[in-house]
Coordinates of C-alpha atoms in Angstrom, one line a residue:
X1 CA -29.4 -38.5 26.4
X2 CA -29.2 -35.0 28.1
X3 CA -25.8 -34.8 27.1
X4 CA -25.8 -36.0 23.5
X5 CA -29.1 -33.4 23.1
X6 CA -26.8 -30.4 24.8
X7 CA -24.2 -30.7 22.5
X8 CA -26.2 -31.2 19.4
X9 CA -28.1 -27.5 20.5
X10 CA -24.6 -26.3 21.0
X11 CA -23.3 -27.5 17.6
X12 CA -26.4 -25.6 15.8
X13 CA -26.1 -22.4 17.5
X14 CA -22.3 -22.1 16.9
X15 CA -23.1 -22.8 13.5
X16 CA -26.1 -20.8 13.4
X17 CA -24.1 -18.1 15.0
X18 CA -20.8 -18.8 12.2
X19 CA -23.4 -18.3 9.4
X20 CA -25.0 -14.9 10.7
X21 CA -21.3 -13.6 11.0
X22 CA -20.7 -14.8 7.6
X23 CA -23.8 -13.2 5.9
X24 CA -23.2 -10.2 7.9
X25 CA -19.3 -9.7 7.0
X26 CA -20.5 -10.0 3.1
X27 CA -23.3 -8.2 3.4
X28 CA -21.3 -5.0 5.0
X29 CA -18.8 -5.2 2.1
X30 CA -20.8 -5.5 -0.3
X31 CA -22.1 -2.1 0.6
X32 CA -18.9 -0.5 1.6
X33 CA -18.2 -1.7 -2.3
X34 CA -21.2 0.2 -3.5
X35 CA -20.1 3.2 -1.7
X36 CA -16.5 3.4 -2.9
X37 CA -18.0 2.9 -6.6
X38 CA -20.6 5.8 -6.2
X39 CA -18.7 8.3 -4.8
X40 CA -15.3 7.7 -6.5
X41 CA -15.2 5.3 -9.5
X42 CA -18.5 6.5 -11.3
X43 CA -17.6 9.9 -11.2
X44 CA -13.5 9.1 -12.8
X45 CA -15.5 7.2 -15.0
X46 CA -17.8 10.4 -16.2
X47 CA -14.5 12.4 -16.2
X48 CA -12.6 9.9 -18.4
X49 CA -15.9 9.7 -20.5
X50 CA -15.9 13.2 -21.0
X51 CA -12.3 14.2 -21.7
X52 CA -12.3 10.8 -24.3
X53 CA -15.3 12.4 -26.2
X54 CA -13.2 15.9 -26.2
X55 CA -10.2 14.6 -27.5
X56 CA -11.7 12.4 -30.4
X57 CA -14.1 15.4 -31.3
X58 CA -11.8 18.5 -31.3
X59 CA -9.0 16.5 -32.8
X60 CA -6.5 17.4 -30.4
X61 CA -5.7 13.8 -30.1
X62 CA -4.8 13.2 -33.7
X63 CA -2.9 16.8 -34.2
X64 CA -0.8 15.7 -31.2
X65 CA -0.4 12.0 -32.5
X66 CA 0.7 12.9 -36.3
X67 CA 3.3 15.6 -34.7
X68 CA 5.2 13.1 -32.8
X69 CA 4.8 10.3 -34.7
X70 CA 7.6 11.4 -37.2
X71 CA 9.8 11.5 -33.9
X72 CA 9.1 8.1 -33.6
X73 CA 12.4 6.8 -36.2
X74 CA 15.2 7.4 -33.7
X75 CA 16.4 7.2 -30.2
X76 CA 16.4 10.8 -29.5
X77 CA 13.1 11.5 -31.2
X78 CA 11.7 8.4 -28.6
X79 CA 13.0 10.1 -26.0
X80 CA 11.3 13.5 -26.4
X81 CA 8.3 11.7 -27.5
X82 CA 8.5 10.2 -23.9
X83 CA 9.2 13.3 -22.0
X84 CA 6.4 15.3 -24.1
X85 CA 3.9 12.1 -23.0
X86 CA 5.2 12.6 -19.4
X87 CA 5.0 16.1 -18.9
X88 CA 3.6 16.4 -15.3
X89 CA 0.3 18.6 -16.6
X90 CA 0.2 16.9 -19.7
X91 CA 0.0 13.0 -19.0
X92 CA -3.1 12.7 -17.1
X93 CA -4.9 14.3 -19.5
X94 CA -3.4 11.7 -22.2
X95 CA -3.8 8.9 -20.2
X96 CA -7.5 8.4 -19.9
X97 CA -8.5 6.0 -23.0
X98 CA -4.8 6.3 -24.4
X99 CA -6.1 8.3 -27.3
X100 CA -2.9 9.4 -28.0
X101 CA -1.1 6.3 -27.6
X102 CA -3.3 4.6 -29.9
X103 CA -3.1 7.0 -32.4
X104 CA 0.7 7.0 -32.3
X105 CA 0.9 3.4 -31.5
X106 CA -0.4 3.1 -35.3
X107 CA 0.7 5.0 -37.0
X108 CA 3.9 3.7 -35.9
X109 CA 3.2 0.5 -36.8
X110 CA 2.4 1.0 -40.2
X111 CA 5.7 3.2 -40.6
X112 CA 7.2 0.0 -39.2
X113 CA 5.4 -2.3 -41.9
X114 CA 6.0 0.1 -44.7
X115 CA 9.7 -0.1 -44.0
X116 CA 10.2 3.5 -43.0
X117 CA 10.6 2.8 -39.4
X118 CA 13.2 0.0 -38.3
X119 CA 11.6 -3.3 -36.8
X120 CA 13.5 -2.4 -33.0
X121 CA 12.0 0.5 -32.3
X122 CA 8.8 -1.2 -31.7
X123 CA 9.5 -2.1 -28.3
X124 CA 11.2 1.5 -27.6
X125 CA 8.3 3.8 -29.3
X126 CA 5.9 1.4 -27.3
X127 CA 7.4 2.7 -23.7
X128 CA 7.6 6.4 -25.0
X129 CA 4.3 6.3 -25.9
X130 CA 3.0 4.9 -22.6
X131 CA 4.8 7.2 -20.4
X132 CA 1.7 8.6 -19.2
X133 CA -0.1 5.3 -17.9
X134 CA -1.8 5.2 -14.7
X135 CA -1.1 9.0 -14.0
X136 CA -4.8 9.0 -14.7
X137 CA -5.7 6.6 -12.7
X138 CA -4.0 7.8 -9.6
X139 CA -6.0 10.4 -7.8
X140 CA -8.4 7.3 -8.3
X141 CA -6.6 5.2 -6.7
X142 CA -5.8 7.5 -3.6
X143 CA -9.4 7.7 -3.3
X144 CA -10.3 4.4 -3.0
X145 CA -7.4 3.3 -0.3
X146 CA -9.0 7.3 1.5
X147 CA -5.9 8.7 1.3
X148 CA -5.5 12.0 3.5
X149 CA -5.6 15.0 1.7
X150 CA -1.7 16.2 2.6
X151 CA -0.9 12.5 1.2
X152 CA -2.4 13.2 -1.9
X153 CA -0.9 16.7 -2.3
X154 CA 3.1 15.1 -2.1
X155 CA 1.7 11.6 -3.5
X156 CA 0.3 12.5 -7.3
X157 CA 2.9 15.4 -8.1
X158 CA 5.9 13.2 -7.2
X159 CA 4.2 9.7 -9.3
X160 CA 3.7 12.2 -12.1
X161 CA 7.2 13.4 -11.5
X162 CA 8.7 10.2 -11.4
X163 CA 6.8 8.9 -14.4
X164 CA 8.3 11.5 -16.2
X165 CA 11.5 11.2 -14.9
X166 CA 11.7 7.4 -16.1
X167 CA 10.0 7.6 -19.1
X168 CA 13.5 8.4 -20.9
X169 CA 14.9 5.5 -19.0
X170 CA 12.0 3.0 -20.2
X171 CA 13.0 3.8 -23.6
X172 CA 16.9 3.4 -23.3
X173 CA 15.9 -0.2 -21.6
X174 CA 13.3 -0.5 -24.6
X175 CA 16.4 0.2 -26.8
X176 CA 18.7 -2.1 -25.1
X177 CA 15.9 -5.7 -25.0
X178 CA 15.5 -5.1 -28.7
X179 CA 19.1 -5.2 -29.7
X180 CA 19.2 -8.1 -31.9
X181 CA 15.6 -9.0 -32.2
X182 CA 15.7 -7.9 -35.9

């Protein structure tokens, strides 16, 4: 009886034991979690927030949207559209809420239903237009994996650098998928 009664109390403190790690482990990550979103998502959020509001109000967004937009017929007009969307300074300032895109995106597609535009370059005007996603996003994202300050210093220029590298590229493969769709 000794033995059966031994084992039983050993059974309930390993999984008394198993359960207080458990609720621990969650419990610590749950607050590490509502450290990382008070000191670094709430605060992107504020600035995205802000610079949305900025753009819509002054208008900026819609005098750079209707100036490219006409660029938006060819291959070569795509590809400055995508370089101009790239532009190291420029595209995380675009990026947040994809004012511009949107606004583009649009008025595209409405050339494109009017006729004005041909079908293909839906696919291509889409990737010019997005060069600039997730160069927002990226000091973001260094903070939340607490990147080293000298790793964010090489780390955004050269993502910004390289999205505006390939943005031209993402338009010549946009070019080349819609071949034949229309």
């Amino acid at each position: 009886m000794e033995v059966k009664s031994n084992f039983i109390t050993s059974l309930i403190e390993k999984f008394g034991s198993g359960a207080g790690k458990f609720t621990a482990t969650f419990f610590q990550s749950g607050r590490e979690t509502m450290d990382i979103i008070i000191g670094t998502v709430l605060p992107f959020m504020f600035f995205v927030s802000a610079l949305i509001g900025i753009i819509i109000k002054s208008g900026i967004g819609d005098i750079i949207a209707r100036t490219l937009s006409p660029l938006a017929s060819n291959l070569g007009g795509l590809i400055i559209i995508s370089l101009i969307c790239g532009i190291p300074i420029l595209s995380p300032l675009l990026g947040p809420g994809a004012v511009i895109a949107q606004v583009i995106g649009v008025l595209v597609g409405t050339e494109i239903a009017l006729g004005h535009i041909p079908p293909q370059m839906a696919l291509p005007a889409l990737f010019a237009i997005n060069t600039q996603v997730g160069c927002d996003f990226i000091p973001v994202a260094m903070g939340l994996e607490e990147a080293k300050p000298e790793t964010i210093e090489v780390a955004v220029p050269a993502i910004l650098i390289g999205r505006f590298c390939t943005g031209p590229i993402a338009v010549l493969i946009g070019i080349l998928f819609s071949l034949g769709l229309y």
